[in-house]
Backbone as JSON Lines, residues from 0, in Angstrom:
{"i":0,"aa":"M","n":[0.48,-0.99,-0.55],"ca":[-0.02,-0.45,-0.02],"c":[0.95,1.87,-0.12]}
{"i":1,"aa":"A","n":[0.62,2.04,-0.88],"ca":[1.91,3.53,-0.8],"c":[1.18,3.89,0.06]}
{"i":2,"aa":"V","n":[2.13,5.38,0.35],"ca":[1.88,6.15,1.7],"c":[1.47,7.58,0.89]}
{"i":3,"aa":"T","n":[1.05,8.21,1.15],"ca":[0.4,9.48,0.96],"c":[0.82,10.15,1.59]}
{"i":4,"aa":"R","n":[2.04,11.16,1.33],"ca":[2.92,12.44,2.27],"c":[2.16,13.57,1.98]}
{"i":5,"aa":"T","n":[1.6,14.59,2.73],"ca":[1.53,16.23,1.82],"c":[2.93,17.02,1.43]}
{"i":6,"aa":"V","n":[1.89,17.56,0.76],"ca":[3.21,18.76,0.58],"c":[4.15,19.51,2.0]}
{"i":7,"aa":"E","n":[2.93,20.07,2.97],"ca":[3.86,20.43,4.0],"c":[4.97,18.97,4.29]}
{"i":8,"aa":"E","n":[4.64,17.72,4.77],"ca":[5.09,17.23,5.32],"c":[6.61,16.98,3.99]}
{"i":9,"aa":"I","n":[6.66,16.72,3.19],"ca":[7.79,16.95,2.53],"c":[8.85,17.71,2.79]}
{"i":10,"aa":"D","n":[7.68,19.2,2.74],"ca":[8.47,20.93,2.85],"c":[9.52,20.08,4.35]}
{"i":11,"aa":"R","n":[8.95,20.14,4.62],"ca":[9.68,20.01,6.61],"c":[10.36,19.23,6.29]}
{"i":12,"aa":"E","n":[10.43,17.95,5.72],"ca":[11.65,16.87,5.08],"c":[13.02,17.56,4.51]}
{"i":13,"aa":"I","n":[12.24,18.1,3.57],"ca":[13.46,18.76,3.14],"c":[14.14,20.16,3.53]}
{"i":14,"aa":"A","n":[13.86,20.6,4.36],"ca":[13.83,21.34,5.12],"c":[15.25,21.05,6.59]}
{"i":15,"aa":"E","n":[14.88,20.1,7.15],"ca":[15.23,18.78,7.91],"c":[16.51,18.76,7.41]}
{"i":16,"aa":"T","n":[16.74,18.09,6.32],"ca":[17.63,17.17,5.33],"c":[18.39,18.63,5.0]}
{"i":17,"aa":"K","n":[17.94,19.69,4.65],"ca":[19.26,21.35,4.62],"c":[20.2,21.61,5.42]}
{"i":18,"aa":"K","n":[18.88,21.44,6.73],"ca":[19.78,21.79,7.99],"c":[20.96,20.62,8.53]}
{"i":19,"aa":"A","n":[20.26,19.58,7.74],"ca":[21.11,18.54,8.55],"c":[22.96,18.71,7.62]}
{"i":20,"aa":"L","n":[22.14,19.07,6.64],"ca":[23.83,18.77,5.17],"c":[24.52,20.43,6.13]}
{"i":21,"aa":"A","n":[23.87,21.43,6.3],"ca":[24.64,22.37,6.35],"c":[25.7,22.3,8.14]}
{"i":22,"aa":"D","n":[25.48,21.25,8.36],"ca":[26.65,21.13,9.58],"c":[26.82,19.53,9.89]}
{"i":23,"aa":"V","n":[27.11,19.37,8.34],"ca":[28.0,18.39,7.63],"c":[30.31,18.94,8.06]}
{"i":24,"aa":"H","n":[29.97,17.87,8.86],"ca":[31.99,17.86,9.14],"c":[32.51,17.44,8.68]}
{"i":25,"aa":"G","n":[33.78,16.96,7.73],"ca":[33.87,15.95,7.17],"c":[35.9,15.97,7.43]}
{"i":26,"aa":"T","n":[36.66,15.4,7.21],"ca":[37.9,15.39,7.51],"c":[38.86,16.13,5.83]}
{"i":27,"aa":"E","n":[40.06,16.01,6.48],"ca":[40.04,16.5,4.75],"c":[41.08,15.22,4.52]}
{"i":28,"aa":"T","n":[40.76,15.37,3.1],"ca":[40.68,14.3,1.86],"c":[42.34,14.83,1.34]}
{"i":29,"aa":"E","n":[42.8,13.44,1.68],"ca":[44.34,13.86,0.72],"c":[44.75,13.19,-0.85]}
{"i":30,"aa":"V","n":[45.19,14.71,-1.63],"ca":[44.87,14.64,-3.02],"c":[46.21,13.76,-3.53]}
{"i":31,"aa":"Y","n":[46.1,12.83,-4.56],"ca":[47.32,12.99,-4.73],"c":[47.59,12.57,-6.62]}
{"i":32,"aa":"A","n":[48.61,12.98,-6.99],"ca":[48.93,13.47,-8.25],"c":[49.63,13.12,-8.89]}
{"i":33,"aa":"R","n":[50.49,12.55,-10.32],"ca":[51.4,12.63,-10.82],"c":[51.89,14.04,-11.31]}
{"i":34,"aa":"I","n":[53.34,13.92,-10.77],"ca":[54.34,14.77,-10.52],"c":[55.28,13.91,-11.37]}
{"i":35,"aa":"V","n":[55.88,15.12,-12.51],"ca":[57.17,14.43,-12.68],"c":[57.46,13.12,-12.99]}
{"i":36,"aa":"G","n":[56.44,12.35,-13.15],"ca":[56.59,10.53,-13.17],"c":[56.23,9.46,-11.88]}
{"i":37,"aa":"Y","n":[56.11,10.53,-10.73],"ca":[55.38,9.16,-10.02],"c":[54.22,10.16,-9.24]}
{"i":38,"aa":"Y","n":[53.15,9.72,-8.77],"ca":[52.17,10.15,-7.95],"c":[53.37,10.88,-6.49]}
{"i":39,"aa":"R","n":[52.83,12.1,-5.68],"ca":[52.63,12.24,-4.95],"c":[51.36,13.02,-4.73]}
{"i":40,"aa":"A","n":[51.7,13.74,-3.06],"ca":[50.09,13.95,-3.1],"c":[50.75,15.28,-2.61]}
{"i":41,"aa":"V","n":[49.55,15.83,-3.24],"ca":[49.03,17.55,-3.81],"c":[50.16,18.41,-2.87]}
{"i":42,"aa":"R","n":[49.8,18.14,-1.74],"ca":[49.49,19.37,-0.48],"c":[51.42,19.41,-0.3]}
{"i":43,"aa":"N","n":[52.46,18.3,-0.11],"ca":[53.97,18.45,-0.41],"c":[54.33,18.54,-1.44]}
{"i":44,"aa":"W","n":[53.97,19.67,-2.61],"ca":[54.34,19.46,-3.91],"c":[54.84,21.23,-3.61]}
{"i":45,"aa":"N","n":[55.9,21.74,-3.96],"ca":[56.35,22.9,-4.27],"c":[55.46,23.95,-4.24]}
{"i":46,"aa":"N","n":[55.76,25.63,-4.01],"ca":[54.29,26.01,-4.99],"c":[54.33,25.98,-6.23]}
{"i":47,"aa":"G","n":[55.44,26.38,-6.93],"ca":[54.78,25.92,-8.2],"c":[54.64,24.88,-9.24]}
{"i":48,"aa":"K","n":[54.58,23.43,-8.42],"ca":[53.76,22.64,-8.89],"c":[52.32,22.5,-8.61]}
{"i":49,"aa":"R","n":[51.76,23.33,-7.24],"ca":[51.13,23.67,-7.11],"c":[50.15,24.28,-7.7]}
{"i":50,"aa":"D","n":[50.57,25.42,-8.17],"ca":[50.22,26.44,-9.0],"c":[50.04,25.89,-10.79]}
{"i":51,"aa":"E","n":[50.54,25.22,-10.67],"ca":[50.58,23.96,-12.2],"c":[49.29,23.58,-12.25]}
{"i":52,"aa":"Y","n":[49.53,23.03,-11.16],"ca":[48.24,21.83,-10.77],"c":[46.9,22.61,-10.67]}
{"i":53,"aa":"N","n":[46.94,23.69,-10.44],"ca":[46.07,24.55,-10.21],"c":[45.2,25.24,-11.64]}
{"i":54,"aa":"L","n":[45.9,25.18,-12.58],"ca":[46.05,25.95,-14.26],"c":[45.32,23.85,-15.08]}
{"i":55,"aa":"R","n":[45.4,23.36,-14.3],"ca":[45.55,22.32,-15.17],"c":[43.64,22.11,-15.35]}
{"i":56,"aa":"K","n":[43.37,21.39,-16.58],"ca":[42.15,21.04,-17.7],"c":[41.95,20.08,-17.46]}
{"i":57,"aa":"M","n":[41.06,19.52,-17.1],"ca":[40.5,17.57,-17.49],"c":[39.11,17.25,-17.74]}
{"i":58,"aa":"F","n":[39.23,16.74,-18.79],"ca":[38.06,16.56,-19.37],"c":[37.4,14.93,-18.8]}
{"i":59,"aa":"V","n":[35.66,15.25,-18.25],"ca":[35.23,14.32,-17.72],"c":[34.35,13.49,-18.46]}
{"i":60,"aa":"Y","n":[34.52,12.44,-18.93],"ca":[32.97,11.49,-19.97],"c":[32.16,11.08,-19.29]}
{"i":61,"aa":"T","n":[30.83,11.97,-19.05],"ca":[29.38,11.97,-18.32],"c":[28.5,11.69,-18.7]}
{"i":62,"aa":"G","n":[28.97,9.69,-19.57],"ca":[27.92,9.03,-20.69],"c":[27.93,9.42,-22.2]}
{"i":63,"aa":"T","n":[27.2,10.59,-22.3],"ca":[27.15,10.45,-23.95],"c":[27.33,12.75,-23.99]}
{"i":64,"aa":"E","n":[27.73,13.32,-22.28],"ca":[28.77,14.17,-22.6],"c":[29.41,14.54,-22.12]}
{"i":65,"aa":"Y","n":[30.13,15.84,-22.65],"ca":[31.88,15.49,-22.03],"c":[31.45,16.74,-21.39]}
{"i":66,"aa":"S","n":[32.4,17.2,-20.53],"ca":[32.37,18.74,-19.85],"c":[33.79,18.62,-19.04]}
{"i":67,"aa":"E","n":[34.32,19.73,-18.71],"ca":[35.5,20.1,-18.08],"c":[35.42,20.63,-16.4]}
{"i":68,"aa":"K","n":[36.46,19.59,-16.38],"ca":[36.47,19.77,-14.59],"c":[37.48,20.79,-14.56]}
{"i":69,"aa":"E","n":[37.45,21.18,-13.39],"ca":[39.58,21.67,-13.52],"c":[39.39,20.68,-11.47]}
{"i":70,"aa":"N","n":[41.08,20.53,-11.35],"ca":[41.61,19.48,-10.49],"c":[41.03,18.08,-9.73]}
{"i":71,"aa":"T","n":[40.06,17.54,-11.01],"ca":[39.5,16.61,-10.59],"c":[40.27,15.05,-10.83]}
{"i":72,"aa":"N","n":[40.65,14.53,-9.58],"ca":[40.8,13.28,-9.64],"c":[40.66,11.97,-10.42]}
{"i":73,"aa":"E","n":[38.78,11.98,-11.05],"ca":[38.71,11.43,-11.72],"c":[39.36,10.31,-12.81]}
{"i":74,"aa":"T","n":[39.83,9.27,-12.46],"ca":[40.55,8.3,-13.59],"c":[39.98,8.53,-14.96]}
{"i":75,"aa":"E","n":[40.41,8.68,-15.86],"ca":[39.74,8.89,-17.01],"c":[40.18,7.29,-17.93]}
{"i":76,"aa":"L","n":[39.77,6.87,-19.0],"ca":[40.3,5.92,-20.04],"c":[41.85,6.02,-20.29]}
{"i":77,"aa":"S","n":[42.97,4.77,-19.87],"ca":[44.21,5.12,-20.17],"c":[44.12,5.44,-22.07]}
{"i":78,"aa":"S","n":[45.68,5.61,-22.28],"ca":[46.09,6.25,-23.51],"c":[45.06,5.34,-24.72]}
{"i":79,"aa":"K","n":[46.27,3.96,-24.16],"ca":[45.63,3.67,-25.05],"c":[44.18,2.79,-25.53]}
{"i":80,"aa":"E","n":[43.04,3.08,-24.57],"ca":[41.74,3.21,-24.44],"c":[41.11,4.4,-25.18]}
{"i":81,"aa":"K","n":[42.19,5.54,-25.11],"ca":[41.61,6.67,-25.84],"c":[40.63,6.63,-27.28]}
{"i":82,"aa":"I","n":[42.03,5.68,-27.85],"ca":[42.36,5.56,-29.31],"c":[40.88,5.29,-29.8]}
{"i":83,"aa":"S","n":[40.3,6.41,-30.72],"ca":[38.82,5.57,-31.04],"c":[38.88,4.83,-31.43]}
{"i":84,"aa":"A","n":[37.74,3.92,-31.6],"ca":[37.06,1.9,-32.05],"c":[37.12,2.19,-33.61]}
{"i":85,"aa":"V","n":[36.74,3.45,-33.74],"ca":[36.97,3.75,-35.64],"c":[38.12,3.8,-35.93]}
{"i":86,"aa":"Q","n":[38.95,4.14,-35.22],"ca":[40.54,3.57,-35.92],"c":[41.39,2.61,-35.92]}
{"i":87,"aa":"Q","n":[40.54,1.71,-34.22],"ca":[40.74,0.23,-34.2],"c":[40.19,-0.05,-35.73]}
{"i":88,"aa":"E","n":[39.4,-0.12,-35.91],"ca":[38.25,-0.87,-37.0],"c":[39.34,-0.05,-38.36]}
{"i":89,"aa":"N","n":[39.58,0.77,-38.58],"ca":[40.13,0.81,-39.98],"c":[41.72,0.63,-40.2]}
{"i":90,"aa":"A","n":[41.99,0.33,-38.79],"ca":[43.34,-0.58,-39.07],"c":[43.98,-1.05,-39.96]}
{"i":91,"aa":"G","n":[45.31,-0.4,-40.83],"ca":[45.67,-1.09,-41.37],"c":[45.13,-0.15,-43.34]}
{"i":92,"aa":"H","n":[43.92,0.59,-43.38],"ca":[43.42,1.46,-44.0],"c":[42.86,2.75,-44.24]}
{"i":93,"aa":"L","n":[43.29,3.95,-43.59],"ca":[43.31,5.03,-42.76],"c":[43.07,5.22,-44.21]}
{"i":94,"aa":"N","n":[41.62,6.26,-44.3],"ca":[40.84,7.01,-45.54],"c":[40.95,8.44,-44.68]}
{"i":95,"aa":"A","n":[42.21,8.71,-45.92],"ca":[41.61,10.9,-44.42],"c":[41.75,11.57,-45.25]}
{"i":96,"aa":"D","n":[40.97,12.37,-44.97],"ca":[41.32,13.83,-46.11],"c":[42.17,15.36,-45.92]}
{"i":97,"aa":"H","n":[41.55,15.01,-44.42],"ca":[42.16,16.19,-43.37],"c":[42.13,16.1,-42.24]}
{"i":98,"aa":"F","n":[42.79,16.32,-40.82],"ca":[42.83,15.92,-39.88],"c":[42.69,17.33,-39.47]}
{"i":99,"aa":"E","n":[42.0,17.63,-38.08],"ca":[42.14,18.24,-37.04],"c":[43.72,17.94,-35.56]}
{"i":100,"aa":"F","n":[43.72,19.23,-35.23],"ca":[45.08,19.04,-34.38],"c":[45.44,19.81,-32.91]}
{"i":101,"aa":"F","n":[44.82,19.27,-32.06],"ca":[43.82,19.55,-30.52],"c":[45.36,20.16,-29.71]}
{"i":102,"aa":"M","n":[45.92,21.13,-29.44],"ca":[47.4,21.37,-28.29],"c":[46.8,22.46,-27.5]}
{"i":103,"aa":"R","n":[47.75,23.15,-27.18],"ca":[48.22,23.94,-26.44],"c":[49.36,24.32,-25.52]}
{"i":104,"aa":"K","n":[49.2,25.71,-25.66],"ca":[50.61,26.06,-26.27],"c":[52.01,26.06,-25.6]}
{"i":105,"aa":"T","n":[51.26,25.4,-23.81],"ca":[52.14,24.96,-22.67],"c":[52.05,23.66,-22.26]}
{"i":106,"aa":"C","n":[52.0,22.46,-23.89],"ca":[52.16,21.78,-23.87],"c":[53.44,20.74,-24.29]}
{"i":107,"aa":"P","n":[54.15,19.99,-23.48],"ca":[55.51,20.05,-23.62],"c":[55.31,18.61,-24.62]}
{"i":108,"aa":"N","n":[54.86,18.07,-24.98],"ca":[54.49,17.39,-26.56],"c":[53.9,17.78,-27.46]}
{"i":109,"aa":"C","n":[53.34,18.69,-27.17],"ca":[52.63,18.74,-28.79],"c":[53.73,19.99,-29.9]}
{"i":110,"aa":"P","n":[54.95,20.13,-29.63],"ca":[55.55,20.47,-30.99],"c":[56.34,19.17,-31.51]}
{"i":111,"aa":"P","n":[56.55,18.05,-31.41],"ca":[56.63,16.72,-31.91],"c":[55.67,16.6,-32.9]}
{"i":112,"aa":"V","n":[54.44,16.71,-32.55],"ca":[52.98,16.51,-33.05],"c":[53.59,17.51,-33.67]}
{"i":113,"aa":"K","n":[53.26,18.73,-33.7],"ca":[52.66,19.61,-34.56],"c":[54.27,19.39,-35.23]}
{"i":114,"aa":"N","n":[55.34,19.63,-35.19],"ca":[56.13,19.06,-36.36],"c":[56.01,17.94,-37.68]}
{"i":115,"aa":"Y","n":[55.65,17.02,-36.59],"ca":[55.49,15.76,-37.43],"c":[54.23,15.98,-38.59]}
{"i":116,"aa":"I","n":[53.27,16.17,-38.12],"ca":[51.64,16.82,-38.8],"c":[52.3,17.86,-40.16]}
{"i":117,"aa":"E","n":[53.03,19.23,-40.24],"ca":[53.64,19.94,-40.13],"c":[54.09,19.13,-42.3]}
{"i":118,"aa":"S","n":[54.47,18.3,-41.96],"ca":[55.47,17.29,-42.51],"c":[54.66,16.71,-43.48]}
{"i":119,"aa":"V","n":[53.87,16.32,-43.08],"ca":[52.8,14.87,-44.04],"c":[51.78,17.02,-44.72]}
{"i":120,"aa":"S","n":[51.49,15.76,-46.43],"ca":[51.16,16.26,-47.44],"c":[49.75,16.25,-47.03]}
{"i":121,"aa":"M","n":[48.35,17.48,-46.05],"ca":[47.4,16.63,-46.05],"c":[46.85,18.31,-45.4]}
{"i":122,"aa":"E","n":[45.67,18.44,-46.01],"ca":[44.93,19.77,-45.29],"c":[44.57,19.65,-43.71]}
{"i":123,"aa":"G","n":[45.05,20.21,-43.38],"ca":[44.79,20.41,-41.48],"c":[44.67,21.72,-40.85]}
{"i":124,"aa":"F","n":[44.14,21.79,-39.98],"ca":[44.27,22.69,-38.73],"c":[44.41,22.76,-37.35]}
{"i":125,"aa":"S","n":[45.19,23.85,-36.11],"ca":[45.27,23.53,-35.37],"c":[43.97,24.39,-34.3]}
{"i":126,"aa":"I","n":[43.77,23.34,-33.44],"ca":[42.71,23.91,-32.32],"c":[43.17,23.86,-30.72]}
{"i":127,"aa":"D","n":[43.81,25.3,-30.84],"ca":[43.83,25.33,-28.89],"c":[43.38,25.39,-27.98]}
{"i":128,"aa":"V","n":[43.57,24.47,-27.28],"ca":[42.08,24.0,-26.0],"c":[42.21,25.0,-24.86]}
{"i":129,"aa":"D","n":[43.13,25.8,-24.64],"ca":[43.3,26.61,-23.62],"c":[42.3,27.6,-24.34]}
{"i":130,"aa":"T","n":[41.6,28.0,-25.37],"ca":[41.05,29.22,-25.61],"c":[39.31,28.07,-25.45]}
{"i":131,"aa":"E","n":[38.54,29.17,-25.39],"ca":[36.86,29.25,-25.01],"c":[36.45,28.24,-25.78]}
{"i":132,"aa":"E","n":[36.95,28.54,-27.24],"ca":[36.5,27.63,-27.99],"c":[36.82,26.64,-28.41]}
{"i":133,"aa":"G","n":[37.75,26.54,-28.71],"ca":[39.36,25.26,-28.32],"c":[38.82,24.09,-28.09]}
{"i":134,"aa":"L","n":[38.04,24.95,-26.42],"ca":[37.85,23.88,-25.0],"c":[36.53,23.1,-25.8]}
{"i":135,"aa":"K","n":[35.39,24.1,-26.15],"ca":[34.02,23.47,-26.72],"c":[34.26,22.5,-27.5]}
{"i":136,"aa":"Q","n":[35.07,22.81,-28.26],"ca":[35.53,21.78,-29.38],"c":[36.07,20.29,-29.41]}
{"i":137,"aa":"A","n":[36.97,20.5,-28.08],"ca":[37.95,19.4,-28.11],"c":[36.24,18.69,-27.04]}
{"i":138,"aa":"A","n":[35.67,19.43,-25.91],"ca":[34.96,18.28,-25.39],"c":[34.09,17.88,-26.42]}
{"i":139,"aa":"E","n":[33.51,18.64,-27.5],"ca":[32.85,18.0,-28.36],"c":[32.79,16.35,-28.97]}
{"i":140,"aa":"K","n":[34.15,16.46,-29.35],"ca":[34.98,15.63,-30.12],"c":[34.93,14.31,-29.04]}
{"i":141,"aa":"G","n":[35.56,14.19,-27.76],"ca":[35.7,13.41,-26.96],"c":[37.52,13.89,-27.0]}
{"i":142,"aa":"V","n":[37.66,14.35,-27.32],"ca":[38.54,14.74,-26.78],"c":[39.79,15.07,-25.04]}
{"i":143,"aa":"F","n":[40.36,13.79,-25.14],"ca":[40.96,13.93,-23.64],"c":[42.06,15.09,-22.85]}
{"i":144,"aa":"S","n":[42.72,15.07,-24.27],"ca":[44.62,15.03,-23.65],"c":[44.96,15.36,-25.15]}
{"i":145,"aa":"A","n":[45.51,16.75,-24.54],"ca":[46.41,17.2,-25.95],"c":[48.17,16.57,-25.57]}
{"i":146,"aa":"P","n":[48.65,16.4,-27.17],"ca":[48.24,16.87,-28.32],"c":[47.27,15.45,-28.63]}
{"i":147,"aa":"T","n":[46.58,15.73,-29.41],"ca":[45.44,14.68,-30.08],"c":[45.21,15.27,-31.74]}
{"i":148,"aa":"V","n":[45.47,14.26,-32.76],"ca":[45.21,15.12,-33.72],"c":[44.09,13.59,-34.5]}
{"i":149,"aa":"I","n":[43.08,14.11,-35.05],"ca":[41.83,13.0,-35.57],"c":[41.88,13.39,-37.58]}
{"i":150,"aa":"F","n":[41.76,12.42,-37.92],"ca":[41.47,12.7,-39.23],"c":[40.29,12.25,-39.46]}
{"i":151,"aa":"Y","n":[39.75,12.77,-40.87],"ca":[38.59,13.05,-41.24],"c":[38.64,12.39,-42.66]}
{"i":152,"aa":"D","n":[37.55,11.53,-43.13],"ca":[37.43,11.58,-44.28],"c":[36.58,12.86,-45.24]}
{"i":153,"aa":"A","n":[36.78,12.66,-46.42],"ca":[35.61,13.8,-47.4],"c":[34.36,13.86,-46.22]}
{"i":154,"aa":"N","n":[33.92,13.1,-46.26],"ca":[32.52,12.61,-45.75],"c":[32.59,13.95,-44.63]}
{"i":155,"aa":"G","n":[34.03,13.96,-44.06],"ca":[33.92,14.74,-42.17],"c":[33.51,13.35,-41.26]}
{"i":156,"aa":"N","n":[33.6,12.05,-42.14],"ca":[33.63,10.84,-40.83],"c":[34.98,10.45,-40.13]}
{"i":157,"aa":"E","n":[35.67,10.5,-38.51],"ca":[36.57,9.99,-37.87],"c":[37.17,9.25,-38.79]}
{"i":158,"aa":"T","n":[37.91,9.11,-39.37],"ca":[39.06,7.9,-39.45],"c":[40.0,7.34,-38.61]}
{"i":159,"aa":"G","n":[40.37,7.99,-37.96],"ca":[42.05,7.72,-36.88],"c":[41.82,8.72,-36.4]}
{"i":160,"aa":"R","n":[42.93,8.79,-35.13],"ca":[42.82,9.22,-33.75],"c":[44.33,9.04,-33.23]}
{"i":161,"aa":"A","n":[45.21,10.08,-32.87],"ca":[46.11,10.12,-32.9],"c":[46.7,10.62,-31.24]}
{"i":162,"aa":"H","n":[47.86,10.19,-31.35],"ca":[47.95,11.03,-29.41],"c":[49.76,11.17,-29.22]}
{"i":163,"aa":"N","n":[51.0,11.37,-30.24],"ca":[52.03,11.14,-30.01],"c":[52.86,11.04,-31.59]}
{"i":164,"aa":"V","n":[54.17,11.07,-31.68],"ca":[54.52,10.82,-33.04],"c":[54.24,9.53,-33.59]}
{"i":165,"aa":"E","n":[54.61,8.85,-32.22],"ca":[54.83,6.72,-32.91],"c":[52.72,6.67,-33.71]}
{"i":166,"aa":"E","n":[52.06,7.19,-32.81],"ca":[50.72,6.98,-33.04],"c":[50.57,7.27,-34.75]}
{"i":167,"aa":"L","n":[51.14,8.58,-34.45],"ca":[51.33,9.1,-36.51],"c":[51.65,8.2,-37.42]}
{"i":168,"aa":"D","n":[52.77,8.07,-36.65],"ca":[53.07,7.66,-38.02],"c":[53.12,5.98,-38.22]}
{"i":169,"aa":"A","n":[51.87,5.15,-37.37],"ca":[51.71,3.62,-37.73],"c":[50.39,4.16,-38.15]}
{"i":170,"aa":"I","n":[49.37,5.44,-38.24],"ca":[48.44,5.67,-38.7],"c":[48.92,6.11,-39.61]}
{"i":171,"aa":"L","n":[49.21,6.6,-40.28],"ca":[49.58,6.92,-41.99],"c":[50.75,6.36,-42.19]}
{"i":172,"aa":"K","n":[51.16,5.54,-42.19],"ca":[52.14,3.9,-42.85],"c":[51.05,3.3,-43.15]}
{"i":173,"aa":"N","n":[50.08,2.96,-42.13],"ca":[48.7,2.18,-41.9],"c":[49.27,0.75,-41.56]}
{"i":174,"aa":"E","n":[49.93,1.39,-40.25],"ca":[50.49,0.04,-39.97],"c":[49.92,-0.04,-38.26]}
{"i":175,"aa":"A","n":[50.0,-1.06,-37.42],"ca":[49.28,-1.56,-36.15],"c":[49.68,-0.32,-35.54]}
{"i":176,"aa":"I","n":[48.65,-0.04,-35.11],"ca":[48.93,1.01,-33.6],"c":[50.03,0.75,-32.69]}
{"i":177,"aa":"P","n":[50.86,1.27,-32.6],"ca":[51.9,0.47,-31.32],"c":[51.45,0.37,-29.92]}
{"i":178,"aa":"A","n":[51.68,-0.54,-29.3],"ca":[51.33,-1.03,-27.56],"c":[51.79,-0.77,-26.67]}
């Protein structure tokens, strides 16, 4: 048998819950993040690294939409898992007409990728994910990190995705993706 409650009872329960939530006291959370090849508690970082951490932008997959979160510790897909299923499906026969290169000016891994794609005789353009528009485009296309190069066929369908020179080389030479 269903229990019916009045609007007043529901409003009172909501008010009690809000009051209880306002009085919640927790303990300090220890945050670990990767720094120069290993994980360490953020509170133990020097001021420069802590400032750098505060400027990081992370992309979070929430089902069918992508959103940006500052300083999140949510673990996303590994680098190899991020390579699109389309690329895996088309391995050995990349049909690319043009590309988009998602990059950041402060990214240490972006210059080698930029130099590599500049040597490729294919139309393409760079998108700076540090800009609001660039970040929006990256989120719409499921770009979780810089650098990322997405290849498209003449119809605008994604045919491949790479995050470093080795993956670019394998894709453009129609080889298996490096493990």
